[in-house]
């Protein structure tokens, strides 16, 4: 099993996603002899998972059922264990596009955190690219290495435990893009410039506060970066629902029908007229935004090495 090389069959040691519904799913490490408890009953890995195809419908011990899905970076973002605040697909999608990433790209990232963005970057640059990710916190760095190994992508990523603001990324003049998600990104702009290739490399900095953005932009300008711009991505979700409204009584139905040759003396026509008048409501579909939703997550500042 790999997050970038998809297989058909569930194997011992795989990471799989147990899907109970769109609002209820969780990851599980498949192990021979292990069981997983769900609200629908027990899933026995040896008999219910190993050897089955991904996407299979599995019946639990209480008679309920779940689907077993192959992991993807998107599903991992929704279900990963949070060691830090993470980036979600809304921001990740614009980051990969604005950094102009493709298979074969070399990317430097700091910090690794919970690995949400890291998995998406790895899939984007695979199979010939590489991710150099730096994490200041030793335990988080070790956990990230373990997850990359379990997910079959360790050959595409190098995890380094150090302070990027003091020691940089450990590479020079090779990166096509650099991503910064640290408290003081302006202190790492010089190291980011050193890591980027000679000309045309892209950089992105994620910051939750506009004061951080201001200092970062000044540092980018000082180090000669061009095309500096800042974006804020806001997600607005709509619920589609059926709404019923009363039809206004304009008092002209009988007159209009008589003017168009409608024979009200005919018994069948009288029944149709009464049904229309008594109905009184009309139903239609409407899109309504949620009353509460996640608004601001952070500012994304992009620039180009000239």
mmCIF file of C-alpha atoms in Angstrom, residues 17-154:
data_model
loop_
_atom_site.group_PDB
_atom_site.id
_atom_site.type_symbol
_atom_site.label_atom_id
_atom_site.label_comp_id
_atom_site.label_asym_id
_atom_site.label_seq_id
_atom_site.Cartn_x
_atom_site.Cartn_y
_atom_site.Cartn_z
ATOM 1 C CA UNK A 17 -10.002 4.272 5.901
ATOM 2 C CA UNK A 18 -13.134 2.873 7.592
ATOM 3 C CA UNK A 19 -16.037 4.814 6.056
ATOM 4 C CA UNK A 20 -19.238 4.875 8.116
ATOM 5 C CA UNK A 21 -20.646 7.984 6.421
ATOM 6 C CA UNK A 22 -19.602 11.353 5.010
ATOM 7 C CA UNK A 23 -19.362 12.776 8.520
ATOM 8 C CA UNK A 24 -17.933 9.652 10.145
ATOM 9 C CA UNK A 25 -14.744 7.866 9.095
ATOM 10 C CA UNK A 26 -11.402 6.995 10.646
ATOM 11 C CA UNK A 27 -8.063 5.400 9.701
ATOM 12 C CA UNK A 28 -7.038 1.936 10.832
ATOM 13 C CA UNK A 29 -3.797 -0.003 10.504
ATOM 14 C CA UNK A 30 -4.621 -3.460 9.163
ATOM 15 C CA UNK A 31 -2.976 -6.186 11.253
ATOM 16 C CA UNK A 32 -3.510 -9.947 11.264
ATOM 17 C CA UNK A 33 -5.401 -11.045 14.405
ATOM 18 C CA UNK A 34 -6.571 -7.513 15.299
ATOM 19 C CA UNK A 35 -10.166 -6.296 15.655
ATOM 20 C CA UNK A 36 -11.618 -2.784 15.312
ATOM 21 C CA UNK A 37 -14.709 -1.657 17.200
ATOM 22 C CA UNK A 38 -17.356 0.455 15.437
ATOM 23 C CA UNK A 39 -20.901 1.480 16.357
ATOM 24 C CA UNK A 40 -22.088 -1.248 13.972
ATOM 25 C CA UNK A 41 -20.035 -3.941 15.685
ATOM 26 C CA UNK A 42 -16.597 -5.540 15.385
ATOM 27 C CA UNK A 43 -14.441 -5.682 12.241
ATOM 28 C CA UNK A 44 -12.025 -8.632 12.272
ATOM 29 C CA UNK A 45 -8.964 -7.753 10.235
ATOM 30 C CA UNK A 46 -7.979 -11.338 9.395
ATOM 31 C CA UNK A 47 -11.339 -12.355 7.929
ATOM 32 C CA UNK A 48 -13.083 -9.064 7.092
ATOM 33 C CA UNK A 49 -10.211 -6.989 5.651
ATOM 34 C CA UNK A 50 -7.074 -8.835 4.569
ATOM 35 C CA UNK A 51 -7.461 -10.114 1.014
ATOM 36 C CA UNK A 52 -10.586 -8.051 0.288
ATOM 37 C CA UNK A 53 -10.666 -5.350 -2.381
ATOM 38 C CA UNK A 54 -10.505 -1.679 -1.439
ATOM 39 C CA UNK A 55 -13.984 -0.210 -1.663
ATOM 40 C CA UNK A 56 -15.566 -3.405 -0.343
ATOM 41 C CA UNK A 57 -18.693 -3.309 1.788
ATOM 42 C CA UNK A 58 -17.877 -5.064 5.071
ATOM 43 C CA UNK A 59 -20.598 -6.371 7.406
ATOM 44 C CA UNK A 60 -19.828 -5.864 11.109
ATOM 45 C CA UNK A 61 -20.737 -8.216 13.969
ATOM 46 C CA UNK A 62 -23.988 -6.370 14.829
ATOM 47 C CA UNK A 63 -25.251 -6.555 11.258
ATOM 48 C CA UNK A 64 -24.347 -3.022 10.239
ATOM 49 C CA UNK A 65 -21.886 -2.377 7.425
ATOM 50 C CA UNK A 66 -19.041 -0.022 6.461
ATOM 51 C CA UNK A 67 -16.895 0.609 3.394
ATOM 52 C CA UNK A 68 -13.111 0.168 3.452
ATOM 53 C CA UNK A 69 -11.394 2.829 1.326
ATOM 54 C CA UNK A 70 -7.879 3.163 -0.030
ATOM 55 C CA UNK A 71 -6.157 6.140 1.659
ATOM 56 C CA UNK A 72 -5.530 9.324 -0.311
ATOM 57 C CA UNK A 73 -3.986 12.630 0.805
ATOM 58 C CA UNK A 74 -7.500 14.133 0.876
ATOM 59 C CA UNK A 75 -8.882 11.365 3.098
ATOM 60 C CA UNK A 76 -5.765 11.497 5.291
ATOM 61 C CA UNK A 77 -6.244 15.252 5.802
ATOM 62 C CA UNK A 78 -9.767 14.571 7.070
ATOM 63 C CA UNK A 79 -8.744 11.736 9.400
ATOM 64 C CA UNK A 80 -5.116 12.163 10.481
ATOM 65 C CA UNK A 81 -4.129 12.415 14.169
ATOM 66 C CA UNK A 82 -3.620 16.122 14.888
ATOM 67 C CA UNK A 83 -0.244 16.962 16.386
ATOM 68 C CA UNK A 84 -0.553 20.587 15.228
ATOM 69 C CA UNK A 85 -3.022 22.775 13.377
ATOM 70 C CA UNK A 86 -3.171 21.544 9.785
ATOM 71 C CA UNK A 87 -3.825 22.841 6.287
ATOM 72 C CA UNK A 88 -6.988 21.608 4.580
ATOM 73 C CA UNK A 89 -7.727 20.865 0.939
ATOM 74 C CA UNK A 90 -8.964 24.413 0.220
ATOM 75 C CA UNK A 91 -5.542 25.925 0.929
ATOM 76 C CA UNK A 92 -3.566 22.883 -0.271
ATOM 77 C CA UNK A 93 -5.079 23.052 -3.752
ATOM 78 C CA UNK A 94 -4.123 26.702 -4.328
ATOM 79 C CA UNK A 95 -0.636 26.104 -2.863
ATOM 80 C CA UNK A 96 0.189 23.274 -5.271
ATOM 81 C CA UNK A 97 -1.129 25.306 -8.211
ATOM 82 C CA UNK A 98 0.580 28.621 -7.361
ATOM 83 C CA UNK A 99 3.901 26.897 -6.641
ATOM 84 C CA UNK A 100 3.628 25.330 -10.119
ATOM 85 C CA UNK A 101 4.351 21.830 -8.795
ATOM 86 C CA UNK A 102 4.381 18.770 -11.049
ATOM 87 C CA UNK A 103 5.887 15.263 -11.132
ATOM 88 C CA UNK A 104 9.638 15.621 -10.731
ATOM 89 C CA UNK A 105 9.581 18.883 -8.758
ATOM 90 C CA UNK A 106 11.875 19.363 -5.762
ATOM 91 C CA UNK A 107 10.115 20.989 -2.795
ATOM 92 C CA UNK A 108 11.350 22.237 0.598
ATOM 93 C CA UNK A 109 8.830 22.504 3.445
ATOM 94 C CA UNK A 110 8.920 23.788 7.024
ATOM 95 C CA UNK A 111 7.408 22.774 9.347
ATOM 96 C CA UNK A 112 6.182 19.265 8.816
ATOM 97 C CA UNK A 113 3.592 19.378 11.624
ATOM 98 C CA UNK A 114 0.947 16.666 11.250
ATOM 99 C CA UNK A 115 1.907 15.944 7.630
ATOM 100 C CA UNK A 116 -1.321 17.048 5.960
ATOM 101 C CA UNK A 117 0.339 19.193 3.286
ATOM 102 C CA UNK A 118 3.351 16.858 3.111
ATOM 103 C CA UNK A 119 1.263 13.936 1.801
ATOM 104 C CA UNK A 120 -0.327 16.139 -0.866
ATOM 105 C CA UNK A 121 3.077 17.493 -1.952
ATOM 106 C CA UNK A 122 4.543 13.991 -2.145
ATOM 107 C CA UNK A 123 1.749 12.759 -4.410
ATOM 108 C CA UNK A 124 2.102 15.833 -6.643
ATOM 109 C CA UNK A 125 5.872 15.447 -7.203
ATOM 110 C CA UNK A 126 5.874 11.623 -7.433
ATOM 111 C CA UNK A 127 7.321 9.459 -8.869
ATOM 112 C CA UNK A 128 10.598 11.274 -9.641
ATOM 113 C CA UNK A 129 10.415 14.381 -7.417
ATOM 114 C CA UNK A 130 11.385 14.779 -3.772
ATOM 115 C CA UNK A 131 10.225 16.595 -0.648
ATOM 116 C CA UNK A 132 12.687 17.951 1.907
ATOM 117 C CA UNK A 133 10.694 18.719 5.049
ATOM 118 C CA UNK A 134 12.091 20.295 8.215
ATOM 119 C CA UNK A 135 10.476 19.980 11.661
ATOM 120 C CA UNK A 136 11.773 21.806 14.751
ATOM 121 C CA UNK A 137 10.082 19.460 17.260
ATOM 122 C CA UNK A 138 11.961 16.155 17.588
ATOM 123 C CA UNK A 139 8.983 13.927 18.500
ATOM 124 C CA UNK A 140 6.896 15.306 15.644
ATOM 125 C CA UNK A 141 9.771 14.727 13.228
ATOM 126 C CA UNK A 142 10.141 11.108 14.376
ATOM 127 C CA UNK A 143 6.388 10.516 14.102
ATOM 128 C CA UNK A 144 6.378 11.980 10.588
ATOM 129 C CA UNK A 145 9.195 9.622 9.522
ATOM 130 C CA UNK A 146 7.223 6.679 10.926
ATOM 131 C CA UNK A 147 4.047 7.664 9.060
ATOM 132 C CA UNK A 148 5.870 8.190 5.756
ATOM 133 C CA UNK A 149 7.428 4.730 6.132
ATOM 134 C CA UNK A 150 4.061 3.101 6.938
ATOM 135 C CA UNK A 151 2.447 4.868 3.985
ATOM 136 C CA UNK A 152 5.065 3.670 1.506
ATOM 137 C CA UNK A 153 6.411 7.106 0.525
ATOM 138 C CA UNK A 154 9.662 7.260 2.521
#
